[in-house]
mmCIF file of N, CA and C in Angstrom:
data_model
loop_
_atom_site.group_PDB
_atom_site.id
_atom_site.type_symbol
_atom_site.label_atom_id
_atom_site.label_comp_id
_atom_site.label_asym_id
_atom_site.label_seq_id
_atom_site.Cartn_x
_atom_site.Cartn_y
_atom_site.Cartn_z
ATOM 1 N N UNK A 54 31.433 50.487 -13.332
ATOM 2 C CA UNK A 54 30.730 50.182 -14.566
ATOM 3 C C UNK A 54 29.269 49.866 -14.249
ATOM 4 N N UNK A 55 28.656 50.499 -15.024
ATOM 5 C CA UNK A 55 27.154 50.174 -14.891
ATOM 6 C C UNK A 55 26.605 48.719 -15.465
ATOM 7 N N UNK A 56 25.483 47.981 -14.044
ATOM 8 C CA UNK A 56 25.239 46.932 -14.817
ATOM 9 C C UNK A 56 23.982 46.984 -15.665
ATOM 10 N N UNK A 57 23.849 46.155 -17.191
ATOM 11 C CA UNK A 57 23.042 46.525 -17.732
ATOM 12 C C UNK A 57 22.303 45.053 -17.928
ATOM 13 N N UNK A 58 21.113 44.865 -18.471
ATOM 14 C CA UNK A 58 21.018 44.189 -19.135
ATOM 15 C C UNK A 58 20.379 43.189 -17.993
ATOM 16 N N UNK A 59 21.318 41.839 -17.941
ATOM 17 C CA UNK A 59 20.552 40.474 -17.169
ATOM 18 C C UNK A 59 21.966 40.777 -15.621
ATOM 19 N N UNK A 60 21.088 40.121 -14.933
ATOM 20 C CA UNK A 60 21.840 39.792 -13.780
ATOM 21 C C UNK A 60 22.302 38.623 -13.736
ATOM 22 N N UNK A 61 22.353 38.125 -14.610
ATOM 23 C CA UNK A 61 23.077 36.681 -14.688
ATOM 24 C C UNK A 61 24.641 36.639 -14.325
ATOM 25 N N UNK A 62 25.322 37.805 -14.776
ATOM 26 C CA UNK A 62 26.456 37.780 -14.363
ATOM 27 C C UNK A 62 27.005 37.998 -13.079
ATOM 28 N N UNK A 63 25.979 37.909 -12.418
ATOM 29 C CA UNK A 63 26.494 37.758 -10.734
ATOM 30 C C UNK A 63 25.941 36.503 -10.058
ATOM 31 N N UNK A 64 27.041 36.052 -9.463
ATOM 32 C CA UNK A 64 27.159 34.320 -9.027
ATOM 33 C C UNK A 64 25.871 34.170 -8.192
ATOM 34 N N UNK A 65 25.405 34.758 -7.153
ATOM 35 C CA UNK A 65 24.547 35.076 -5.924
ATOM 36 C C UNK A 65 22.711 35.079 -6.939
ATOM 37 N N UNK A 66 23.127 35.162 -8.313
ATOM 38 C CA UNK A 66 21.417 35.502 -9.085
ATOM 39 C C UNK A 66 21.642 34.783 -10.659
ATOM 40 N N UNK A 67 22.182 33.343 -10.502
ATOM 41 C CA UNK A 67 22.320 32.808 -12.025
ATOM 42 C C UNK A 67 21.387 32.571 -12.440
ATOM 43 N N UNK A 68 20.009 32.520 -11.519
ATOM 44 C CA UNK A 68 18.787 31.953 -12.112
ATOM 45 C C UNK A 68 18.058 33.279 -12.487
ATOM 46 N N UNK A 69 18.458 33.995 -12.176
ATOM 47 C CA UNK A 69 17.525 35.341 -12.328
ATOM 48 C C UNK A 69 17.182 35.804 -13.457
ATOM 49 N N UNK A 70 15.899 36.715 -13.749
ATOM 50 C CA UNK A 70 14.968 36.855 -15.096
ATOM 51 C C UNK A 70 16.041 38.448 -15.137
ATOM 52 N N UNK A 71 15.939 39.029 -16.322
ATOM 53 C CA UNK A 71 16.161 40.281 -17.081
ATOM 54 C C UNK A 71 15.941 40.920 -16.862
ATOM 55 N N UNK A 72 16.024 42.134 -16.432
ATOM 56 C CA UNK A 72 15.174 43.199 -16.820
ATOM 57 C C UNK A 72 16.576 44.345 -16.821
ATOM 58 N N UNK A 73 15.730 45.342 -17.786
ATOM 59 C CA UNK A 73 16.210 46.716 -17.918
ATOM 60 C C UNK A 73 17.360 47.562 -17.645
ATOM 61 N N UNK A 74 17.112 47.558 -16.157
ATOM 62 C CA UNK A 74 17.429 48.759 -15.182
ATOM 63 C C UNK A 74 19.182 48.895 -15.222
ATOM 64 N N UNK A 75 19.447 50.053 -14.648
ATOM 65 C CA UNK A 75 21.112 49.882 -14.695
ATOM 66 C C UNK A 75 20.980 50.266 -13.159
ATOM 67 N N UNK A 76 21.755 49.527 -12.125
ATOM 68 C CA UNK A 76 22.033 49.395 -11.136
ATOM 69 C C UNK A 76 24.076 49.512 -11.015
ATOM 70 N N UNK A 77 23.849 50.540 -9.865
ATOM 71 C CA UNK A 77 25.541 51.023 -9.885
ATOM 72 C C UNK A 77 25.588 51.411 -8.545
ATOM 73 N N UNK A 78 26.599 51.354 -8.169
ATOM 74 C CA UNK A 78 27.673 50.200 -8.808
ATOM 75 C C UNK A 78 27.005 48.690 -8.232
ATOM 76 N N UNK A 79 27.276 47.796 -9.361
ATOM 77 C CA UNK A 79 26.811 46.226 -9.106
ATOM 78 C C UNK A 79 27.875 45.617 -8.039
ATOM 79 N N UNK A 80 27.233 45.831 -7.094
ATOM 80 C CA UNK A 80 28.289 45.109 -5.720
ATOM 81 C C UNK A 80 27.352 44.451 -5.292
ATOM 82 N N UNK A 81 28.157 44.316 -3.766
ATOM 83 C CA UNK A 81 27.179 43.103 -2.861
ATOM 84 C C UNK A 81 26.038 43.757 -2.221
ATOM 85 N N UNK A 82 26.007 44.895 -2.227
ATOM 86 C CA UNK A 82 24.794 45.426 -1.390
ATOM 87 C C UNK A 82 23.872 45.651 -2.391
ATOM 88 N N UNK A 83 23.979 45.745 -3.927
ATOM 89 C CA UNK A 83 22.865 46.326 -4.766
ATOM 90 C C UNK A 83 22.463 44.761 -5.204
ATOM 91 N N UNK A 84 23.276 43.907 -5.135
ATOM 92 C CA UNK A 84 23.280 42.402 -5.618
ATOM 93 C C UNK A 84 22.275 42.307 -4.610
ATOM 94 N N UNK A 85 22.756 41.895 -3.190
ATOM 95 C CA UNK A 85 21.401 41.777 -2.359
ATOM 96 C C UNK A 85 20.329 42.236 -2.523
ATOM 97 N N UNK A 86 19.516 43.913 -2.819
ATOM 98 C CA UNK A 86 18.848 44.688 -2.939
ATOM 99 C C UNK A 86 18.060 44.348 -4.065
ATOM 100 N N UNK A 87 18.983 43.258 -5.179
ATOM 101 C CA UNK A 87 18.337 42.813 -6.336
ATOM 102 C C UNK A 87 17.251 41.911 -5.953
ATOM 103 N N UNK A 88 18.223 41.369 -5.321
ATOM 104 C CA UNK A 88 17.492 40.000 -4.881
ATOM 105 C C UNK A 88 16.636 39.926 -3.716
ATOM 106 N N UNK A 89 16.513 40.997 -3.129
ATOM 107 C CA UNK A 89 14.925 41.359 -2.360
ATOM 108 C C UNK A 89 13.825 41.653 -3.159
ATOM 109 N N UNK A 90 14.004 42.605 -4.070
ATOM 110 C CA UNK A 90 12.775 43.171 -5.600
ATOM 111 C C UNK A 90 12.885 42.472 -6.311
ATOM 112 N N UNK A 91 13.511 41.271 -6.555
ATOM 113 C CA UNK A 91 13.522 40.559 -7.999
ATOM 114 C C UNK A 91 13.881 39.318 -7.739
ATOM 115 N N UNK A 92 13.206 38.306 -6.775
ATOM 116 C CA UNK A 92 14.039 37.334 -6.278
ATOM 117 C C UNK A 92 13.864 36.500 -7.491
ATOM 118 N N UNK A 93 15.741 35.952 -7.482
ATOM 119 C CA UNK A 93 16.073 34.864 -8.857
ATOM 120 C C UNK A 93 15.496 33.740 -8.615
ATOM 121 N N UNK A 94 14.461 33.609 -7.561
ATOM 122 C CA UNK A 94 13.557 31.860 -7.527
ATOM 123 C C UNK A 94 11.929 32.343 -7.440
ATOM 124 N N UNK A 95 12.004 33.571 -8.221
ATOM 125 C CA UNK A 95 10.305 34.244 -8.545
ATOM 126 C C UNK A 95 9.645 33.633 -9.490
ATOM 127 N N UNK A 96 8.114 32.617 -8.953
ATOM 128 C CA UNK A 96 7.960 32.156 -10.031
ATOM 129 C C UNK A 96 6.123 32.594 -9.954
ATOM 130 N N UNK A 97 5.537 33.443 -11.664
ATOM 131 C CA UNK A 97 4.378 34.093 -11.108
ATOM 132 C C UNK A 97 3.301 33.593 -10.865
ATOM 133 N N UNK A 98 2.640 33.528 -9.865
ATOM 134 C CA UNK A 98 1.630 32.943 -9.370
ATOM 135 C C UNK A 98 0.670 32.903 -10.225
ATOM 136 N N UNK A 99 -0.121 31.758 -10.133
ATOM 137 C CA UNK A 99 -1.348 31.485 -11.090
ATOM 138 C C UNK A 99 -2.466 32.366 -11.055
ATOM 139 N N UNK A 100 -3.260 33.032 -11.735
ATOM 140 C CA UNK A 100 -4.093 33.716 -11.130
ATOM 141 C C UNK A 100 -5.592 33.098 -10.842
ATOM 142 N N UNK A 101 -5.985 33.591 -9.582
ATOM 143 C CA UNK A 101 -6.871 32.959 -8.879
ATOM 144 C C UNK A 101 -8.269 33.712 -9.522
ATOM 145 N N UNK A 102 -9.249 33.170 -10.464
ATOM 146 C CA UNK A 102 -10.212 33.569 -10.434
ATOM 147 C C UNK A 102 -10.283 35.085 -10.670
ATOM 148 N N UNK A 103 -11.542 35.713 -10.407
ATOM 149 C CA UNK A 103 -11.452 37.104 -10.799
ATOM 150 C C UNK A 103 -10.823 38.271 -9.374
ATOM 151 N N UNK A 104 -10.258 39.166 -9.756
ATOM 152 C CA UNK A 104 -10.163 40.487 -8.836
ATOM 153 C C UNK A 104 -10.644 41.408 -8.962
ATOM 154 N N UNK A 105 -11.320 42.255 -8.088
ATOM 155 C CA UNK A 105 -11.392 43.302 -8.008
ATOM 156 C C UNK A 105 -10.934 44.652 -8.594
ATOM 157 N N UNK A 106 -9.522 44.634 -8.069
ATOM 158 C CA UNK A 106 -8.429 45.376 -8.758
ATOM 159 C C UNK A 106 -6.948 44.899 -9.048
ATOM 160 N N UNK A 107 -7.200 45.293 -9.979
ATOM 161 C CA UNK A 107 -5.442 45.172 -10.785
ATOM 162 C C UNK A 107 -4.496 45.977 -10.833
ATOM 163 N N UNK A 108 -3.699 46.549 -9.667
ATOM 164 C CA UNK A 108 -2.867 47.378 -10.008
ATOM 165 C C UNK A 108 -1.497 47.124 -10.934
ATOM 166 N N UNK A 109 -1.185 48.299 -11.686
ATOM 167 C CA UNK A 109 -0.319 48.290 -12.863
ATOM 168 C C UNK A 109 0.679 48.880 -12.494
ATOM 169 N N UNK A 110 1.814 47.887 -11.752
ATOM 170 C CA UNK A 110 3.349 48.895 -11.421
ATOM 171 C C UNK A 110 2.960 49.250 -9.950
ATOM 172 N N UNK A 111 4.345 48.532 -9.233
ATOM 173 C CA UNK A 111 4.683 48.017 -8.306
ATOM 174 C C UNK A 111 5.609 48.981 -7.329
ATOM 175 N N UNK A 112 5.000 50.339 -7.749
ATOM 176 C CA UNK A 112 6.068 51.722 -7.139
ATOM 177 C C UNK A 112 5.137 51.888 -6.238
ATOM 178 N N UNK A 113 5.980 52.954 -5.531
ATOM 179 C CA UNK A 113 5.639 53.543 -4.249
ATOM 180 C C UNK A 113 3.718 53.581 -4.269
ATOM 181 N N UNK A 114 3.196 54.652 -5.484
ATOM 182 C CA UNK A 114 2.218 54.596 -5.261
ATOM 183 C C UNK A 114 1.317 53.095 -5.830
ATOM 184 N N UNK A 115 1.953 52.574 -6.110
ATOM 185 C CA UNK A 115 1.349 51.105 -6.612
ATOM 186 C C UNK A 115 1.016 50.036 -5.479
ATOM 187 N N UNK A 116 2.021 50.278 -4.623
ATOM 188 C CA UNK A 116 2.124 49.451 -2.992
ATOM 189 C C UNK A 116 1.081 49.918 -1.966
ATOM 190 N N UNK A 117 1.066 51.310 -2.105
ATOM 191 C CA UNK A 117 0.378 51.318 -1.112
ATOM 192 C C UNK A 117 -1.129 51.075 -1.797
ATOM 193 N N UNK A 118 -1.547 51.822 -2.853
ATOM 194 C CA UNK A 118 -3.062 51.345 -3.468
ATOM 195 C C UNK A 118 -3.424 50.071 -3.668
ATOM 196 N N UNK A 119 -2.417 48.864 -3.768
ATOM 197 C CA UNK A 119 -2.582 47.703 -3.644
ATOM 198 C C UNK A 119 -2.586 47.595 -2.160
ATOM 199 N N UNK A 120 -1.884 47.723 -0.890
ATOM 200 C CA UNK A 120 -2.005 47.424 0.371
ATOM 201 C C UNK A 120 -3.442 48.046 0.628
ATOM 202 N N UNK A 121 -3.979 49.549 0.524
ATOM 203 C CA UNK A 121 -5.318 49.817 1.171
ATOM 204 C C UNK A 121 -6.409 48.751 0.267
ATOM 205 N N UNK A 122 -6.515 48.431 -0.947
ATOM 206 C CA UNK A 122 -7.256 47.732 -1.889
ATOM 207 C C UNK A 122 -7.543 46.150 -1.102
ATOM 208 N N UNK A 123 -6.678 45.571 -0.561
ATOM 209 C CA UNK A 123 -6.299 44.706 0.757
ATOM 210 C C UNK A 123 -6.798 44.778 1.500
ATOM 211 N N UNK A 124 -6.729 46.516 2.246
ATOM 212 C CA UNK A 124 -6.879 45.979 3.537
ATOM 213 C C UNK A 124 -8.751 46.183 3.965
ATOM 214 N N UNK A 125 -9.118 46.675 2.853
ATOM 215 C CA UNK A 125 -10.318 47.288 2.649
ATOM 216 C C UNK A 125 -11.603 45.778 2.184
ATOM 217 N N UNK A 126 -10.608 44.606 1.682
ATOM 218 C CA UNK A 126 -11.329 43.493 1.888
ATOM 219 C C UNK A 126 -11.075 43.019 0.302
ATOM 220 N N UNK A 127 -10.868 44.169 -0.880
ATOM 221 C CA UNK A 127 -10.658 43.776 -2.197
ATOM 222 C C UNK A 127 -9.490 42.307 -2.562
ATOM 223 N N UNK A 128 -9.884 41.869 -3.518
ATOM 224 C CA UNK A 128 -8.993 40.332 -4.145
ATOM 225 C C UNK A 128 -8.585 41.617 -5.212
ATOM 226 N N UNK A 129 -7.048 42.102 -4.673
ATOM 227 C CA UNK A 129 -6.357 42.689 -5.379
ATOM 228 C C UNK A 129 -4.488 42.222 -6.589
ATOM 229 N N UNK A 130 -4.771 41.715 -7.350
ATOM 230 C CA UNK A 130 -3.583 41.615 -8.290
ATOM 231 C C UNK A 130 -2.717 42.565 -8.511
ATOM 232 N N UNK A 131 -1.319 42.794 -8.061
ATOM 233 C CA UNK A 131 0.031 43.488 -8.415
ATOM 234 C C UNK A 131 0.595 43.316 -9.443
ATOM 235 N N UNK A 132 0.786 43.766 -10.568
ATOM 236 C CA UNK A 132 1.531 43.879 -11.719
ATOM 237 C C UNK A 132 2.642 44.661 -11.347
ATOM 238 N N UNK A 133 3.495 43.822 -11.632
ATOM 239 C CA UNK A 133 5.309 44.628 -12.153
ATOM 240 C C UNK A 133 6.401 44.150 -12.469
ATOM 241 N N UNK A 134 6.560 44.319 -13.729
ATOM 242 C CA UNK A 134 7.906 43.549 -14.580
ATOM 243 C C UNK A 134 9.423 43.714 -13.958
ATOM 244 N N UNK A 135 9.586 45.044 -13.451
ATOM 245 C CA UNK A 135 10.709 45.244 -13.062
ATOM 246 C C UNK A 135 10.718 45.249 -11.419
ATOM 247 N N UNK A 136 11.756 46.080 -10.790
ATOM 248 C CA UNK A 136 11.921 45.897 -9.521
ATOM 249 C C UNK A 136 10.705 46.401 -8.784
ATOM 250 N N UNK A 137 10.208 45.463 -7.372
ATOM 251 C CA UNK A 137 9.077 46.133 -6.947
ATOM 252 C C UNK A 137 10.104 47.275 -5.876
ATOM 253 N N UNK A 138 9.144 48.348 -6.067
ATOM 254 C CA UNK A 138 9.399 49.665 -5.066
ATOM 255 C C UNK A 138 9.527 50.757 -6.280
ATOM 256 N N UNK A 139 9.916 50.529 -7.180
ATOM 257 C CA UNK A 139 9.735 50.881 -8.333
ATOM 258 C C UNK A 139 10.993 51.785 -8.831
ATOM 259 N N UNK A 140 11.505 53.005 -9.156
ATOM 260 C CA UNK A 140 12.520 53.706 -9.410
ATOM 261 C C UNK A 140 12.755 54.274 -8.526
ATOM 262 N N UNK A 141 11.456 55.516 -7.979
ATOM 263 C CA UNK A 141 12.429 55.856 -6.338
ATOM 264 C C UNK A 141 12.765 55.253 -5.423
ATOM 265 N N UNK A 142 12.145 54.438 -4.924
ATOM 266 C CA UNK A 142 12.779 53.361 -3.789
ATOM 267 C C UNK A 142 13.890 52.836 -3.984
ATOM 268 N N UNK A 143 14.495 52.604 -5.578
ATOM 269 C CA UNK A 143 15.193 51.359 -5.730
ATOM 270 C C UNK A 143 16.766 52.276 -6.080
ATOM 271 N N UNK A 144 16.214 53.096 -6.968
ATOM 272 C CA UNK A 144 17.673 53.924 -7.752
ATOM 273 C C UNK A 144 17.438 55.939 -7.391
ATOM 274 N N UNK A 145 15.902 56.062 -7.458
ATOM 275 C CA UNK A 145 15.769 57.432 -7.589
ATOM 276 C C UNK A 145 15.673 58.502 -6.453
ATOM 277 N N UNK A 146 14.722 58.742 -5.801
ATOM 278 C CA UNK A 146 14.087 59.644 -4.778
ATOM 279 C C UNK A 146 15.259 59.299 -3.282
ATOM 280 N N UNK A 147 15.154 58.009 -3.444
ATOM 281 C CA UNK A 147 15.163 57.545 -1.602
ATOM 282 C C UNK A 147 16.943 57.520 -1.392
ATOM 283 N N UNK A 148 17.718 56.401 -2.583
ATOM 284 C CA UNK A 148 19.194 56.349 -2.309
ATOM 285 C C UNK A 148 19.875 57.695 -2.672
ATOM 286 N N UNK A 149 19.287 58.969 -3.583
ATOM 287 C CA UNK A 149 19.403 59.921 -3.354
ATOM 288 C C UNK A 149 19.979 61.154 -2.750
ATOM 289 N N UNK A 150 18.356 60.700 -1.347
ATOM 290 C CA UNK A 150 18.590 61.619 -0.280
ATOM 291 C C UNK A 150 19.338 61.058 0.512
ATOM 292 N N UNK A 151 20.238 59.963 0.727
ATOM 293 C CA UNK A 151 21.142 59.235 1.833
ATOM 294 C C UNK A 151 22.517 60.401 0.978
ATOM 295 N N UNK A 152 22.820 60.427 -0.675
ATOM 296 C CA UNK A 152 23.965 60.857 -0.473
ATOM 297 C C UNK A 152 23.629 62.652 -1.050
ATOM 298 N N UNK A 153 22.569 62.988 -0.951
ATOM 299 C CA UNK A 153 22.507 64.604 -0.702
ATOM 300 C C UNK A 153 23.009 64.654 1.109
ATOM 301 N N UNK A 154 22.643 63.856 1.894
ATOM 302 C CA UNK A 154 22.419 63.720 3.461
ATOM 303 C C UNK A 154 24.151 64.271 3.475
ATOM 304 N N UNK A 155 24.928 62.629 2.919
ATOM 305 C CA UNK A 155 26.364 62.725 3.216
ATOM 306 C C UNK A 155 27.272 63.795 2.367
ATOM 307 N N UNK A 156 26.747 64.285 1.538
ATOM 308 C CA UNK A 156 27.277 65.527 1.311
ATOM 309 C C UNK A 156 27.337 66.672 1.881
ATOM 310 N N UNK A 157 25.998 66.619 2.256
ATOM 311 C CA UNK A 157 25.879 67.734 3.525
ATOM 312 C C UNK A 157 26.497 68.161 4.963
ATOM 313 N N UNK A 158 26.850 66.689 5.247
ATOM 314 C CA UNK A 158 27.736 67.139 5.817
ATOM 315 C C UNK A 158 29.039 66.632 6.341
ATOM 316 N N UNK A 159 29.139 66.052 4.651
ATOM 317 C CA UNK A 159 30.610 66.939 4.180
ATOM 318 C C UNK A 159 31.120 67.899 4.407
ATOM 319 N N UNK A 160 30.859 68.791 3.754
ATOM 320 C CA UNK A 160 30.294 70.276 3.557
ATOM 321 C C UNK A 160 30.177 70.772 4.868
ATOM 322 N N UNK A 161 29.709 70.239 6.022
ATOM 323 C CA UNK A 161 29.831 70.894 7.762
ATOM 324 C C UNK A 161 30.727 70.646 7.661
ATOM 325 N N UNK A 162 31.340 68.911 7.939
ATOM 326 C CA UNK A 162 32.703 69.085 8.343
ATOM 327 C C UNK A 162 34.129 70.260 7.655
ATOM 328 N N UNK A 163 33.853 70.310 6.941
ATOM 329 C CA UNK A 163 34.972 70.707 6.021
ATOM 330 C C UNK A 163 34.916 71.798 6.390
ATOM 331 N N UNK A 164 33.469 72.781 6.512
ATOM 332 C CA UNK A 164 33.426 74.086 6.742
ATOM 333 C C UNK A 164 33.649 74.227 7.968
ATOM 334 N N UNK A 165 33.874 73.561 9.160
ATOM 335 C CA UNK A 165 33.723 73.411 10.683
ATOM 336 C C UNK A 165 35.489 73.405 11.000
ATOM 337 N N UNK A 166 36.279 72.786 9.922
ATOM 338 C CA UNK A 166 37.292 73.017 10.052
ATOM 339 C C UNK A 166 38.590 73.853 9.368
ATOM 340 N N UNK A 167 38.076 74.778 8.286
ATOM 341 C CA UNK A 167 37.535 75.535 8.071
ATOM 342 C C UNK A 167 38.116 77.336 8.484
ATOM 343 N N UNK A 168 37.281 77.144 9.814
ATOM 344 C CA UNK A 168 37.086 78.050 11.023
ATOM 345 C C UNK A 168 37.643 77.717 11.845
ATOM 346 N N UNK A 169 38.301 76.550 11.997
ATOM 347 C CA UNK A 169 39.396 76.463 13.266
ATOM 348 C C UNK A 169 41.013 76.191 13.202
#
């Protein structure tokens, strides 16, 4: 079952804020994974005076334009409501290619035996 809605219903994140996303299956490894991008004791920092830059959304390309904005000397601010790494890191592009990977070879094995 897909989880929707708040993560409240998992013991490990009662304090945890809302958001959106549907995360599947809600076990212990996506529970953890929550709670690396969304820790349930996140509380948002005050903002310091003025920045430079403000990046908007906390994805792949949001991380790194905030990290060079950094490292380049800028007082750079991260915006992002939902999980940081953003959709591919978290649900889209990246966990993905782990099970295109294990399908693949599936698909050897099966065909490897098969032929013998």
């Amino acid at each position: 079952m897909a989880h929707t809605g708040s993560v409240r219903d998992a013991p490990a994140l009662e304090e945890a804020r809302e958001f959106p996303l549907q995360i599947e299956p809600w076990d212990e490894h996506n529970r953890a994974l929550v709670e690396q991008v969304h820790p349930p004791d996140w509380t948002n920092p005050t903002p310091r005076g003025r920045y430079q830059m403000v990046v908007v959304g906390g994805g792949t390309g949001g991380l790194v334009t905030a990290a060079i904005g950094t490292a380049l000397g800028a007082r750079v601010a991260l915006v992002e409501r939902h999980l940081m790494g953003g959709d591919c890191l978290n649900v889209g592009c990246v966990p993905s290619k782990a099970i295109l990977s294990a399908a693949r070879g599936w698909t050897a094995a099966r065909e490897a035996q098969e032929r013998f």
